[in-house]
C-alpha cells in the first residue's frame, strides 16, 4: 500500500538510504550538509510502499510565484511505476497557486521525456534563458 508523508513525518535516515540506492553518491559524501539541506527545505514529500521510502522530493518555495524542485528521486526497483509522476502531481495539487515550478536535471533523454510527460518544458521554449553559478 502506498502512502505519502510530508516534512517532519519523513525520517532522514530513510531518505539517506534512498539517495544511496538511487546512486546519488555525491550527496552522501557529506551527510552533515545533506542533513542541513534536508532540514532547511521548505517542502519535503515522500512516497512509502510497505513502510519503505521509495520516492522523495524536496523543494524551496515562496508559496506564490516560485517552487524550486531541488531533488526528485525514486528507488531503482520502483522506477517506471509512476511514483515520480505521483510526487509531481501531489505538488501540483497541494500548491495550485504557484506560478512556476522549476528544476535543474541532467540532460539525458530519459529525464527529458519524464519531465515533458509531466507537463514541464525546457525554459528555452518560452524564449527565456536560465543561468547558474556553480561553486
CSV table of C-alpha atoms in Angstrom, one decimal:
chain,number,residue,atom,x,y,z
A,1,UNK,CA,0.0,0.0,0.0
A,2,UNK,CA,1.3,3.5,-0.9
A,3,UNK,CA,1.3,6.4,1.5
A,4,UNK,CA,2.5,10.0,1.3
A,5,UNK,CA,4.4,11.6,4.1
A,6,UNK,CA,5.4,15.2,4.4
A,7,UNK,CA,8.1,17.3,6.1
A,8,UNK,CA,8.5,16.2,9.8
A,9,UNK,CA,6.9,12.8,9.2
A,10,UNK,CA,9.8,11.8,7.0
A,11,UNK,CA,12.8,10.0,8.5
A,12,UNK,CA,16.1,11.5,7.4
A,13,UNK,CA,18.0,8.1,7.6
A,14,UNK,CA,15.4,6.5,5.3
A,15,UNK,CA,16.0,9.3,2.8
A,16,UNK,CA,19.7,8.8,3.0
A,17,UNK,CA,19.2,5.1,2.2
A,18,UNK,CA,17.1,6.2,-0.8
A,19,UNK,CA,19.8,8.6,-2.0
A,20,UNK,CA,22.4,5.7,-1.8
A,21,UNK,CA,20.1,3.2,-3.6
A,22,UNK,CA,19.3,5.7,-6.3
A,23,UNK,CA,23.0,6.2,-6.9
A,24,UNK,CA,23.2,9.8,-5.7
A,25,UNK,CA,26.6,9.2,-4.1
A,26,UNK,CA,27.8,12.8,-4.3
A,27,UNK,CA,25.0,13.8,-1.9
A,28,UNK,CA,26.0,11.1,0.6
A,29,UNK,CA,29.7,12.1,0.8
A,30,UNK,CA,28.8,14.8,3.3
A,31,UNK,CA,25.9,13.7,5.5
A,32,UNK,CA,26.1,16.8,7.6
A,33,UNK,CA,25.5,19.0,4.5
A,34,UNK,CA,22.7,16.7,3.4
A,35,UNK,CA,21.0,16.8,6.8
A,36,UNK,CA,21.3,20.7,6.7
A,37,UNK,CA,19.7,20.8,3.3
A,38,UNK,CA,17.0,18.3,4.3
A,39,UNK,CA,16.2,20.3,7.5
A,40,UNK,CA,16.1,23.6,5.7
A,41,UNK,CA,14.0,22.6,2.7
A,42,UNK,CA,10.5,24.0,3.0
A,43,UNK,CA,8.8,21.2,1.2
A,44,UNK,CA,9.6,17.5,1.7
A,45,UNK,CA,7.3,14.9,0.2
A,46,UNK,CA,7.9,11.1,0.3
A,47,UNK,CA,6.1,8.1,-1.0
A,48,UNK,CA,6.2,5.0,1.2
A,49,UNK,CA,5.4,1.5,-0.1
A,50,UNK,CA,5.1,-1.2,2.6
A,51,UNK,CA,6.8,1.0,5.2
A,52,UNK,CA,9.8,1.7,2.9
A,53,UNK,CA,10.6,5.2,1.4
A,54,UNK,CA,10.6,4.6,-2.3
A,55,UNK,CA,10.3,8.2,-3.6
A,56,UNK,CA,11.3,11.6,-2.4
A,57,UNK,CA,11.0,15.2,-3.5
A,58,UNK,CA,12.4,18.3,-1.7
A,59,UNK,CA,11.9,21.9,-2.7
A,60,UNK,CA,12.2,25.6,-1.8
A,61,UNK,CA,9.3,28.0,-2.4
A,62,UNK,CA,7.7,31.3,-1.7
A,63,UNK,CA,4.3,29.6,-1.9
A,64,UNK,CA,3.1,32.0,-4.6
A,65,UNK,CA,5.4,32.6,-7.6
A,66,UNK,CA,8.2,30.1,-7.5
A,67,UNK,CA,8.7,26.5,-6.5
A,68,UNK,CA,12.2,25.1,-7.0
A,69,UNK,CA,12.4,21.3,-7.0
A,70,UNK,CA,15.9,20.5,-5.8
A,71,UNK,CA,15.7,16.7,-5.6
A,72,UNK,CA,13.3,14.1,-7.1
A,73,UNK,CA,14.4,10.5,-6.8
A,74,UNK,CA,12.8,7.1,-6.9
A,75,UNK,CA,14.3,3.8,-5.7
A,76,UNK,CA,15.6,1.9,-8.7
A,77,UNK,CA,13.4,-1.1,-8.1
A,78,UNK,CA,10.3,1.2,-8.1
A,79,UNK,CA,11.1,3.3,-11.2
A,80,UNK,CA,8.7,3.3,-14.1
A,81,UNK,CA,5.8,2.7,-11.8
A,82,UNK,CA,4.5,6.3,-11.8
A,83,UNK,CA,6.0,7.2,-8.4
A,84,UNK,CA,7.9,10.3,-9.7
A,85,UNK,CA,4.8,11.4,-11.5
A,86,UNK,CA,2.7,11.0,-8.4
A,87,UNK,CA,5.1,13.2,-6.5
A,88,UNK,CA,4.9,15.9,-9.1
A,89,UNK,CA,1.1,15.6,-9.3
A,90,UNK,CA,0.8,15.8,-5.5
A,91,UNK,CA,2.8,19.0,-5.5
A,92,UNK,CA,0.5,20.5,-8.2
A,93,UNK,CA,-2.5,19.5,-6.0
A,94,UNK,CA,-1.0,20.9,-2.8
A,95,UNK,CA,0.3,24.2,-4.3
A,96,UNK,CA,-2.1,25.2,-7.1
A,97,UNK,CA,-1.4,29.0,-6.9
A,98,UNK,CA,2.3,28.8,-7.6
A,99,UNK,CA,3.0,30.3,-11.0
A,100,UNK,CA,6.2,28.5,-11.9
A,101,UNK,CA,7.8,25.2,-10.8
A,102,UNK,CA,11.4,24.9,-11.8
A,103,UNK,CA,14.1,22.2,-11.7
A,104,UNK,CA,17.5,21.5,-12.9
A,105,UNK,CA,18.4,18.0,-14.0
A,106,UNK,CA,20.9,16.1,-16.1
A,107,UNK,CA,20.4,16.5,-19.8
A,108,UNK,CA,19.6,12.8,-20.5
A,109,UNK,CA,16.8,11.7,-22.8
A,110,UNK,CA,15.0,9.6,-20.1
A,111,UNK,CA,14.8,12.6,-17.7
A,112,UNK,CA,13.7,14.9,-20.5
A,113,UNK,CA,10.9,12.5,-21.5
A,114,UNK,CA,9.8,12.1,-17.9
A,115,UNK,CA,9.5,15.8,-17.2
A,116,UNK,CA,7.9,16.6,-20.5
A,117,UNK,CA,5.4,13.8,-19.9
A,118,UNK,CA,4.6,15.6,-16.6
A,119,UNK,CA,4.0,19.0,-18.3
A,120,UNK,CA,7.4,20.5,-17.9
A,121,UNK,CA,9.1,22.2,-20.8
A,122,UNK,CA,12.7,23.4,-21.3
A,123,UNK,CA,13.0,27.1,-20.4
A,124,UNK,CA,14.1,28.0,-24.0
A,125,UNK,CA,10.7,27.0,-25.3
A,126,UNK,CA,9.4,30.2,-23.7
A,127,UNK,CA,12.0,32.4,-25.4
A,128,UNK,CA,13.8,32.6,-22.0
A,129,UNK,CA,17.1,31.5,-20.7
A,130,UNK,CA,18.3,30.3,-17.3
A,131,UNK,CA,21.6,30.9,-15.6
A,132,UNK,CA,23.5,29.0,-13.0
A,133,UNK,CA,26.7,29.8,-11.0
A,134,UNK,CA,28.3,26.7,-9.5
A,135,UNK,CA,30.8,26.7,-6.7
